[in-house]
Amino acid sequence: MKVEIQWKKLVKPSVPTPSDQRKWKLTSIDELQMPNYVGVIFYYRDNAGNPELISLKGFTRWRRRYIEDDDGCFIDCNDLGVEFVHAKVDGQIDQLLHRDPNMDLLEYLSQFPNNLVGNPLVVIQVNTFECGGIAIGLRSTHRISDIYTMAIFVNSWATACRGNVDVTVCPSFELSSLFPMKVSAVANWPPPRIIGSKEFTMCRFRFSGDAVSKLRALARDDAKDSMANNFQPSRVEVVSALISKALVKIDRCRQGEERPFAVCMAFNLRDKVKLNIPANSCGNFFSVISGQSAQPTVGKTNPEFNEMVNIIHNMISDAKTKYATIVNKEELCSAVGNSIAELVKVASSSEVFMISFSSWCRFGLYEIDFGWGRPVPVSNISLNLRSVILIDDEEGKGIDAWTTTTGDEMILLKQDPDILAFTS
């Protein structure tokens, strides 16, 4: 398919920012994030209507630019606006939805600046297909937002487009005052690979609600008798465990050695800490948690499913306990900083096989209705690293696992007996 840009515009706010609110400081957690753009694409199959209509609503919160100068890093609220792009695709949307995602095509459906400094913090691209379908790509820099923030923004925008401005969610931007950056603590991230690298490929593995129920029952059956009655692994835990088990098996087969592995996962802090955080807080407010294997036992090649479930379940359970006991903001910032530093260390090492997960479940992404109905489906925009993004399926009971791996790994992952048994 060919994606052709028709026009671009900057959508500016109707009311200018007061001069005393022009400089918006980043939080201690914002400053630790990779300076890249992350995104999501919403697909609408039939008769989506006129994209010009949606370009005029809902952008007043995202009119800023990222600045680095002698005063440090901050957001300049200069009212330059959000970049809005309209593109035409010479194909049918079903051609895109009924095959594995093409990473190059996903990039074209949601293009973005290569350099963060001075460019729009948010880029919207509306892609119209010959059949009347539309794919809306949203990218924002990770320096200002996480997926929770993006979900609030898109939901408010879609609600406004339906004419319900009075019931839009009112976001809070108080995190920068609650967690100010005292000393620059930029994480020393390894250099990202070139966007669109042919080394990586992406696939959606679809776990139905019935398949997830069977996985949860299998995990409970494998648990020790003394804990089986109380052991209730979540959807995210069992799907993450099954994919991790398959990827570790593939890695050890390809590498010819039993190197240790680490499972890392983004951990939303909004309902996990007892600090007084405003509802609908926008910005980055998450940590990174990890569970690592012990040194492989000689003669034991691959982890069992129940072992992987236990690693991931304990990782999440321990994190809930840890962050629930934090009583002050400085301690929280230190804990998050340490967690990201550990992630950077593991990501930079070739001695540990790392699998990165992020759960976007329960964020209401399938409720984003611009007036055309629910999206079918919702996807992430590919990352150039081994990663798995978990999103609710259309029914809300299963999980779509949007998985990015190397091409060789993907071939073997699609052939894994357990993946074949539980996906459609």
CSV table of C-alpha atoms in Angstrom, one decimal:
chain,number,residue,atom,x,y,z
A,1,MET,CA,0.0,0.0,0.0
A,2,LYS,CA,1.1,3.6,-0.7
A,3,VAL,CA,0.4,6.3,1.9
A,4,GLU,CA,0.4,9.8,0.4
A,5,ILE,CA,0.3,12.9,2.6
A,6,GLN,CA,-2.4,15.2,1.4
A,7,TRP,CA,-1.9,18.1,3.8
A,8,LYS,CA,-0.6,19.1,7.2
A,9,LYS,CA,-1.6,21.9,9.6
A,10,LEU,CA,-0.9,23.0,13.1
A,11,VAL,CA,-4.1,23.1,15.2
A,12,LYS,CA,-3.7,26.0,17.6
A,13,PRO,CA,-5.7,26.7,20.8
A,14,SER,CA,-8.6,29.1,20.7
A,15,VAL,CA,-7.4,30.8,23.9
A,16,PRO,CA,-3.7,31.7,24.3
A,17,THR,CA,-1.7,30.5,27.2
A,18,PRO,CA,-1.1,33.2,29.9
A,19,SER,CA,2.4,34.5,30.0
A,20,ASP,CA,3.0,33.3,33.5
A,21,GLN,CA,2.2,29.7,32.5
A,22,ARG,CA,4.5,29.5,29.4
A,23,LYS,CA,7.2,27.3,31.0
A,24,TRP,CA,6.1,23.9,32.2
A,25,LYS,CA,8.8,21.9,34.0
A,26,LEU,CA,9.1,18.2,33.6
A,27,THR,CA,8.8,15.9,36.5
A,28,SER,CA,11.6,13.7,37.9
A,29,ILE,CA,9.9,10.7,36.2
A,30,ASP,CA,9.4,12.5,32.9
A,31,GLU,CA,13.1,13.2,32.6
A,32,LEU,CA,14.0,9.5,32.9
A,33,GLN,CA,12.1,8.5,29.8
A,34,MET,CA,13.5,7.8,26.4
A,35,PRO,CA,13.3,10.9,24.2
A,36,ASN,CA,11.3,9.1,21.5
A,37,TYR,CA,7.7,9.1,20.2
A,38,VAL,CA,5.4,6.3,21.2
A,39,GLY,CA,2.0,5.8,19.7
A,40,VAL,CA,-1.3,4.0,19.0
A,41,ILE,CA,-3.4,3.5,15.9
A,42,PHE,CA,-7.2,3.2,16.0
A,43,TYR,CA,-8.8,1.5,13.0
A,44,TYR,CA,-12.4,2.2,11.9
A,45,ARG,CA,-13.7,0.0,9.1
A,46,ASP,CA,-16.8,1.6,7.5
A,47,ASN,CA,-17.9,5.1,6.4
A,48,ALA,CA,-15.8,7.0,8.9
A,49,GLY,CA,-16.9,10.3,7.5
A,50,ASN,CA,-15.0,13.5,6.9
A,51,PRO,CA,-11.6,13.8,8.6
A,52,GLU,CA,-11.7,17.6,8.3
A,53,LEU,CA,-14.4,17.6,11.0
A,54,ILE,CA,-12.2,16.0,13.7
A,55,SER,CA,-9.3,18.2,13.0
A,56,LEU,CA,-11.0,21.2,14.6
A,57,LYS,CA,-11.7,19.8,18.1
A,58,GLY,CA,-10.0,18.8,21.3
A,59,PHE,CA,-6.4,19.9,21.0
A,60,THR,CA,-6.1,22.7,23.6
A,61,ARG,CA,-3.9,20.7,26.0
A,62,TRP,CA,-1.1,19.7,23.7
A,63,ARG,CA,0.2,23.0,22.1
A,64,ARG,CA,3.7,22.9,23.5
A,65,ARG,CA,7.3,22.3,22.4
A,66,TYR,CA,10.2,20.5,24.2
A,67,ILE,CA,13.1,22.8,24.9
A,68,GLU,CA,16.7,22.2,26.2
A,69,ASP,CA,18.8,25.2,27.2
A,70,ASP,CA,20.9,26.5,30.0
A,71,ASP,CA,17.9,26.3,32.3
A,72,GLY,CA,17.6,22.6,31.7
A,73,CYS,CA,14.7,20.7,30.0
A,74,PHE,CA,11.2,22.1,30.0
A,75,ILE,CA,8.0,22.4,27.9
A,76,ASP,CA,7.5,25.8,26.2
A,77,CYS,CA,3.8,26.5,26.1
A,78,ASN,CA,4.1,28.7,23.0
A,79,ASP,CA,0.7,27.9,21.4
A,80,LEU,CA,2.3,26.6,18.2
A,81,GLY,CA,-0.2,23.8,18.2
A,82,VAL,CA,-0.6,20.1,17.6
A,83,GLU,CA,0.5,18.8,14.2
A,84,PHE,CA,-2.5,17.3,12.3
A,85,VAL,CA,-1.8,15.3,9.1
A,86,HIS,CA,-4.2,14.0,6.5
A,87,ALA,CA,-3.1,11.1,4.3
A,88,LYS,CA,-4.6,8.9,1.7
A,89,VAL,CA,-4.0,5.2,1.4
A,90,ASP,CA,-4.4,3.4,-2.0
A,91,GLY,CA,-5.9,0.2,-0.6
A,92,GLN,CA,-8.7,-1.3,1.4
A,93,ILE,CA,-8.5,-1.3,5.2
A,94,ASP,CA,-9.2,-5.0,5.4
A,95,GLN,CA,-6.0,-5.6,3.4
A,96,LEU,CA,-4.2,-4.2,6.4
A,97,LEU,CA,-6.3,-5.9,9.2
A,98,HIS,CA,-6.2,-9.4,7.8
A,99,ARG,CA,-2.5,-9.9,7.7
A,100,ASP,CA,0.5,-9.4,9.9
A,101,PRO,CA,1.3,-5.8,10.6
A,102,ASN,CA,3.9,-4.3,8.2
A,103,MET,CA,6.3,-2.2,10.3
A,104,ASP,CA,7.1,0.1,7.5
A,105,LEU,CA,3.5,0.7,6.7
A,106,LEU,CA,2.7,1.4,10.4
A,107,GLU,CA,5.4,4.0,10.3
A,108,TYR,CA,3.8,5.7,7.3
A,109,LEU,CA,0.4,5.6,9.0
A,110,SER,CA,1.8,7.6,11.9
A,111,GLN,CA,4.8,9.7,10.8
A,112,PHE,CA,6.7,11.8,13.3
A,113,PRO,CA,9.7,14.1,13.7
A,114,ASN,CA,13.1,12.5,14.0
A,115,ASN,CA,14.2,15.1,16.6
A,116,LEU,CA,12.2,15.9,19.7
A,117,VAL,CA,13.6,19.4,20.5
A,118,GLY,CA,11.5,22.2,19.0
A,119,ASN,CA,9.0,19.9,17.3
A,120,PRO,CA,5.4,19.2,18.2
A,121,LEU,CA,4.9,17.0,21.2
A,122,VAL,CA,1.9,15.3,19.7
A,123,VAL,CA,1.3,14.3,16.0
A,124,ILE,CA,-2.1,13.2,14.8
A,125,GLN,CA,-2.3,11.5,11.4
A,126,VAL,CA,-5.7,10.6,9.8
A,127,ASN,CA,-5.4,8.0,7.0
A,128,THR,CA,-8.4,7.5,4.7
A,129,PHE,CA,-8.7,4.2,2.7
A,130,GLU,CA,-10.4,3.7,-0.6
A,131,CYS,CA,-13.2,1.7,1.1
A,132,GLY,CA,-14.1,4.7,3.4
A,133,GLY,CA,-12.2,3.2,6.4
A,134,ILE,CA,-9.9,5.4,8.5
A,135,ALA,CA,-6.9,4.7,10.6
A,136,ILE,CA,-6.0,7.4,13.2
A,137,GLY,CA,-2.4,7.4,14.3
A,138,LEU,CA,-1.5,9.3,17.5
A,139,ARG,CA,2.1,9.8,18.6
A,140,SER,CA,3.4,11.7,21.5
A,141,THR,CA,6.8,12.0,23.0
A,142,HIS,CA,7.5,9.8,26.0
A,143,ARG,CA,9.0,12.8,27.8
A,144,ILE,CA,5.5,14.2,28.5
A,145,SER,CA,3.1,11.2,28.6
A,146,ASP,CA,2.5,7.5,29.1
A,147,ILE,CA,-0.2,5.4,27.6
A,148,TYR,CA,-2.7,6.3,30.4
A,149,THR,CA,-2.3,10.0,29.5
A,150,MET,CA,-2.7,9.3,25.8
A,151,ALA,CA,-5.9,7.3,26.6
A,152,ILE,CA,-7.4,10.3,28.5
A,153,PHE,CA,-6.5,12.7,25.7
A,154,VAL,CA,-8.0,10.5,22.9
A,155,ASN,CA,-11.1,9.8,24.9
A,156,SER,CA,-11.7,13.5,25.6
A,157,TRP,CA,-11.1,14.3,22.0
A,158,ALA,CA,-13.5,11.6,20.7
A,159,THR,CA,-16.1,12.7,23.2
A,160,ALA,CA,-15.9,16.3,22.1
A,161,CYS,CA,-16.2,15.1,18.4
A,162,ARG,CA,-19.5,13.4,19.4
A,163,GLY,CA,-20.8,16.8,20.6
A,164,ASN,CA,-20.4,15.9,24.3
A,165,VAL,CA,-17.9,18.6,25.4
A,166,ASP,CA,-19.5,19.0,28.8
A,167,VAL,CA,-18.8,15.4,29.8
A,168,THR,CA,-15.2,15.2,28.7
A,169,VAL,CA,-12.7,14.0,31.3
A,170,CYS,CA,-10.8,16.9,32.9
A,171,PRO,CA,-7.1,16.0,33.0
A,172,SER,CA,-4.8,17.1,35.8
A,173,PHE,CA,-1.3,18.5,35.1
A,174,GLU,CA,-0.2,18.8,38.7
A,175,LEU,CA,2.5,16.1,38.6
A,176,SER,CA,5.2,18.6,37.7
A,177,SER,CA,4.6,20.5,40.9
A,178,LEU,CA,4.3,17.4,43.0
A,179,PHE,CA,7.5,15.7,41.6
A,180,PRO,CA,9.7,18.6,40.5
A,181,MET,CA,13.0,17.7,38.9
A,182,LYS,CA,15.7,18.9,41.3
A,183,VAL,CA,18.8,17.6,39.5
A,184,SER,CA,19.0,16.4,36.0
A,185,ALA,CA,18.8,12.6,36.0
A,186,VAL,CA,18.6,11.6,32.4
A,187,ALA,CA,18.8,7.9,32.0
A,188,ASN,CA,21.8,6.7,29.9
A,189,TRP,CA,19.7,4.8,27.3
A,190,PRO,CA,21.5,2.8,24.7
A,191,PRO,CA,21.2,4.3,21.2
A,192,PRO,CA,17.9,3.3,19.5
A,193,ARG,CA,18.1,1.3,16.3
A,194,ILE,CA,17.1,3.1,13.1
A,195,ILE,CA,13.3,3.4,12.8
A,196,GLY,CA,11.9,0.9,10.3
A,197,SER,CA,14.8,-1.5,10.8
A,198,LYS,CA,14.3,-4.7,8.8
A,199,GLU,CA,15.7,-6.7,11.7
A,200,PHE,CA,12.4,-6.6,13.5
A,201,THR,CA,8.9,-7.8,12.6
A,202,MET,CA,5.6,-7.6,14.3
A,203,CYS,CA,2.6,-9.9,14.7
A,204,ARG,CA,-0.7,-9.9,16.6
A,205,PHE,CA,-1.3,-13.0,18.7
A,206,ARG,CA,-5.0,-13.2,19.6
A,207,PHE,CA,-5.9,-14.8,22.9
A,208,SER,CA,-9.7,-15.2,23.1
A,209,GLY,CA,-11.5,-14.9,26.4
A,210,ASP,CA,-12.0,-18.7,26.4
A,211,ALA,CA,-8.3,-19.3,25.8
A,212,VAL,CA,-7.3,-16.9,28.6
A,213,SER,CA,-9.7,-18.8,31.0
A,214,LYS,CA,-8.1,-22.1,30.0
A,215,LEU,CA,-4.6,-20.6,30.7
A,216,ARG,CA,-5.7,-19.3,34.1
A,217,ALA,CA,-7.2,-22.7,35.0
A,218,LEU,CA,-3.9,-24.4,33.9
A,219,ALA,CA,-1.9,-22.1,36.0
A,220,ARG,CA,-4.1,-22.8,39.1
A,221,ASP,CA,-3.9,-26.6,38.4
A,222,ASP,CA,-0.1,-26.4,38.3
A,223,ALA,CA,0.1,-24.4,41.5
A,224,LYS,CA,1.1,-26.1,44.7
A,225,ASP,CA,-1.9,-27.7,46.5
A,226,SER,CA,-1.4,-25.4,49.5
A,227,MET,CA,-1.9,-22.3,47.5
A,228,ALA,CA,-4.1,-23.4,44.6
A,229,ASN,CA,-7.3,-22.2,46.1
A,230,ASN,CA,-6.1,-18.7,46.6
A,231,PHE,CA,-4.0,-18.5,43.5
A,232,GLN,CA,-5.8,-16.3,40.9
A,233,PRO,CA,-3.3,-15.2,38.2
A,234,SER,CA,-4.6,-12.4,36.0
A,235,ARG,CA,-5.1,-12.4,32.2
A,236,VAL,CA,-1.9,-10.3,31.8
A,237,GLU,CA,0.1,-12.7,33.9
A,238,VAL,CA,-0.8,-15.9,32.1
A,239,VAL,CA,-0.5,-14.5,28.6
A,240,SER,CA,2.8,-12.9,29.5
A,241,ALA,CA,4.0,-16.2,30.9
A,242,LEU,CA,3.1,-18.2,27.9
A,243,ILE,CA,4.8,-15.8,25.5
A,244,SER,CA,7.9,-15.5,27.7
A,245,LYS,CA,8.2,-19.3,28.0
A,246,ALA,CA,8.1,-19.6,24.2
A,247,LEU,CA,10.7,-16.8,23.6
A,248,VAL,CA,13.1,-18.1,26.3
A,249,LYS,CA,12.9,-21.6,24.6
A,250,ILE,CA,13.6,-20.0,21.2
A,251,ASP,CA,16.5,-17.9,22.6
A,252,ARG,CA,18.2,-20.9,24.2
A,253,CYS,CA,17.8,-23.0,21.1
A,254,ARG,CA,19.2,-20.3,18.8
A,255,GLN,CA,22.0,-19.2,21.2
A,256,GLY,CA,23.1,-22.8,22.0
A,257,GLU,CA,23.4,-21.8,25.7
A,258,GLU,CA,21.2,-21.4,28.7
A,259,ARG,CA,21.7,-17.8,29.5
A,260,PRO,CA,19.5,-16.2,32.2
A,261,PHE,CA,16.4,-14.1,31.2
A,262,ALA,CA,14.6,-11.1,32.5
A,263,VAL,CA,10.9,-10.2,32.1
A,264,CYS,CA,10.3,-6.4,32.4
A,265,MET,CA,7.0,-4.7,32.6
A,266,ALA,CA,5.7,-1.2,32.8
A,267,PHE,CA,3.8,-0.7,36.1
A,268,ASN,CA,1.2,2.1,36.3
A,269,LEU,CA,1.5,3.8,39.7
A,270,ARG,CA,-1.8,5.8,39.8
A,271,ASP,CA,-3.8,3.3,41.8
A,272,LYS,CA,-0.8,1.7,43.5
A,273,VAL,CA,0.6,4.4,45.8
A,274,LYS,CA,-0.9,6.0,48.9
A,275,LEU,CA,0.3,9.4,48.1
A,276,ASN,CA,-2.2,12.1,47.4
A,277,ILE,CA,-2.2,12.1,43.6
A,278,PRO,CA,-5.0,14.0,41.7
A,279,ALA,CA,-7.4,11.9,39.7
A,280,ASN,CA,-6.7,11.7,35.9
A,281,SER,CA,-3.1,12.8,36.5
A,282,CYS,CA,-1.4,13.3,33.1
A,283,GLY,CA,2.3,12.8,32.5
A,284,ASN,CA,4.6,9.9,33.2
A,285,PHE,CA,3.6,8.1,36.4
A,286,PHE,CA,4.8,4.6,36.1
A,287,SER,CA,7.7,2.4,37.1
A,288,VAL,CA,9.4,-0.5,35.5
A,289,ILE,CA,9.4,-3.9,37.3
A,290,SER,CA,11.3,-7.0,36.5
A,291,GLY,CA,11.5,-10.6,37.3
A,292,GLN,CA,14.7,-12.5,36.6
A,293,SER,CA,15.5,-16.2,36.4
A,294,ALA,CA,18.1,-17.8,38.5
A,295,GLN,CA,21.2,-19.1,36.7
A,296,PRO,CA,19.9,-22.0,34.5
A,297,THR,CA,20.3,-25.5,36.0
A,298,VAL,CA,22.5,-27.8,34.1
A,299,GLY,CA,20.4,-30.3,32.1
A,300,LYS,CA,17.2,-28.2,32.4
A,301,THR,CA,16.8,-26.4,29.1
A,302,ASN,CA,13.5,-24.6,29.3
A,303,PRO,CA,11.3,-23.1,32.0
A,304,GLU,CA,7.8,-24.7,32.6
A,305,PHE,CA,4.7,-22.6,32.2
A,306,ASN,CA,3.9,-22.6,35.9
A,307,GLU,CA,7.4,-21.4,36.7
A,308,MET,CA,7.0,-18.5,34.4
A,309,VAL,CA,3.6,-17.7,35.8
A,310,ASN,CA,5.1,-17.6,39.3
A,311,ILE,CA,8.0,-15.3,38.2
A,312,ILE,CA,5.6,-12.8,36.7
A,313,HIS,CA,2.9,-13.1,39.4
A,314,ASN,CA,5.5,-12.6,42.1
A,315,MET,CA,7.1,-9.7,40.3
A,316,ILE,CA,3.7,-7.9,40.1
A,317,SER,CA,2.7,-8.8,43.6
A,318,ASP,CA,6.0,-7.7,45.1
A,319,ALA,CA,5.8,-4.4,43.2
A,320,LYS,CA,2.2,-3.7,44.6
A,321,THR,CA,3.5,-4.3,48.1
A,322,LYS,CA,6.6,-2.2,47.6
A,323,TYR,CA,4.9,0.9,46.2
A,324,ALA,CA,2.0,0.7,48.6
A,325,THR,CA,4.4,1.2,51.5
A,326,ILE,CA,6.1,4.3,50.1
A,327,VAL,CA,5.1,7.3,52.1
A,328,ASN,CA,6.9,10.3,50.6
A,329,LYS,CA,7.5,11.7,47.1
A,330,GLU,CA,11.3,11.6,47.3
A,331,GLU,CA,11.3,7.9,48.1
A,332,LEU,CA,8.9,7.3,45.2
A,333,CYS,CA,11.1,9.2,42.7
A,334,SER,CA,14.2,7.3,44.0
A,335,ALA,CA,12.5,3.9,43.5
A,336,VAL,CA,11.3,4.8,40.0
A,337,GLY,CA,14.8,6.1,39.1
A,338,ASN,CA,16.4,2.9,40.4
A,339,SER,CA,14.0,0.7,38.5
A,340,ILE,CA,14.7,2.5,35.2
A,341,ALA,CA,18.4,2.4,35.8
A,342,GLU,CA,18.2,-1.3,36.3
A,343,LEU,CA,16.2,-1.6,33.0
A,344,VAL,CA,18.9,0.3,31.1
A,345,LYS,CA,21.6,-1.9,32.6
A,346,VAL,CA,19.8,-5.1,31.5
A,347,ALA,CA,18.9,-3.7,28.1
A,348,SER,CA,22.5,-2.8,27.5
A,349,SER,CA,23.8,-6.3,28.4
A,350,SER,CA,24.1,-9.3,26.0
A,351,GLU,CA,24.4,-11.7,28.9
A,352,VAL,CA,20.7,-11.6,29.8
A,353,PHE,CA,17.8,-12.3,27.4
A,354,MET,CA,15.3,-9.5,28.0
A,355,ILE,CA,11.6,-9.6,27.2
A,356,SER,CA,9.7,-6.2,27.6
A,357,PHE,CA,6.0,-6.1,28.3
A,358,SER,CA,3.5,-3.3,28.6
A,359,SER,CA,-0.1,-3.8,29.4
A,360,TRP,CA,-2.6,-1.4,27.9
A,361,CYS,CA,-5.5,-3.4,29.2
A,362,ARG,CA,-8.4,-1.7,31.0
A,363,PHE,CA,-7.5,1.7,29.6
A,364,GLY,CA,-10.7,1.8,27.5
A,365,LEU,CA,-9.0,2.0,24.1
A,366,TYR,CA,-11.9,0.2,22.5
A,367,GLU,CA,-14.3,2.8,23.8
A,368,ILE,CA,-12.8,5.5,21.6
A,369,ASP,CA,-15.8,6.5,19.5
A,370,PHE,CA,-15.5,9.6,17.3
A,371,GLY,CA,-19.1,9.0,16.1
A,372,TRP,CA,-18.3,6.0,13.9
A,373,GLY,CA,-18.6,3.3,16.5
A,374,ARG,CA,-15.8,1.3,18.2
A,375,PRO,CA,-12.4,0.8,16.5
A,376,VAL,CA,-11.6,-2.6,15.0
A,377,PRO,CA,-8.9,-3.1,16.2
A,378,VAL,CA,-6.5,-1.0,18.2
A,379,SER,CA,-2.7,-1.5,17.8
A,380,ASN,CA,0.5,0.0,19.1
A,381,ILE,CA,3.1,1.5,16.8
A,382,SER,CA,6.0,-0.8,16.6
A,383,LEU,CA,9.1,-0.4,18.7
A,384,ASN,CA,12.5,-1.3,17.5
A,385,LEU,CA,13.2,-3.7,20.3
A,386,ARG,CA,11.9,-7.0,21.5
A,387,SER,CA,8.6,-6.1,23.1
A,388,VAL,CA,5.0,-7.2,23.7
A,389,ILE,CA,2.1,-4.8,24.0
A,390,LEU,CA,-1.0,-6.3,25.6
A,391,ILE,CA,-4.3,-4.8,24.7
A,392,ASP,CA,-7.9,-5.9,25.5
A,393,ASP,CA,-9.5,-7.7,22.6
A,394,GLU,CA,-12.7,-6.2,21.1
A,395,GLU,CA,-14.9,-8.2,23.6
A,396,GLY,CA,-12.8,-7.1,26.6
A,397,LYS,CA,-12.3,-10.6,27.9
A,398,GLY,CA,-9.3,-11.7,25.8
A,399,ILE,CA,-6.0,-10.1,25.0
A,400,ASP,CA,-4.3,-9.2,21.7
A,401,ALA,CA,-0.5,-9.5,22.1
A,402,TRP,CA,1.2,-7.2,19.6
A,403,THR,CA,4.6,-8.8,19.6
A,404,THR,CA,7.8,-7.4,18.1
A,405,THR,CA,10.8,-9.7,17.7
A,406,THR,CA,13.5,-10.4,15.2
A,407,GLY,CA,12.4,-12.1,12.0
A,408,ASP,CA,14.0,-15.4,12.9
A,409,GLU,CA,12.4,-15.4,16.4
A,410,MET,CA,9.0,-14.6,14.9
A,411,ILE,CA,9.1,-17.6,12.5
A,412,LEU,CA,9.8,-19.9,15.5
A,413,LEU,CA,7.3,-18.2,17.8
A,414,LYS,CA,4.5,-18.8,15.3
A,415,GLN,CA,5.4,-22.5,15.2
A,416,ASP,CA,5.5,-22.9,19.0
A,417,PRO,CA,3.0,-25.6,20.0
A,418,ASP,CA,1.7,-23.7,23.0
A,419,ILE,CA,1.2,-20.4,21.1
A,420,LEU,CA,-0.6,-22.4,18.3
A,421,ALA,CA,-2.8,-24.1,20.9
A,422,PHE,CA,-4.0,-20.9,22.6
A,423,THR,CA,-4.2,-18.3,19.9
A,424,SER,CA,-6.4,-17.8,16.8
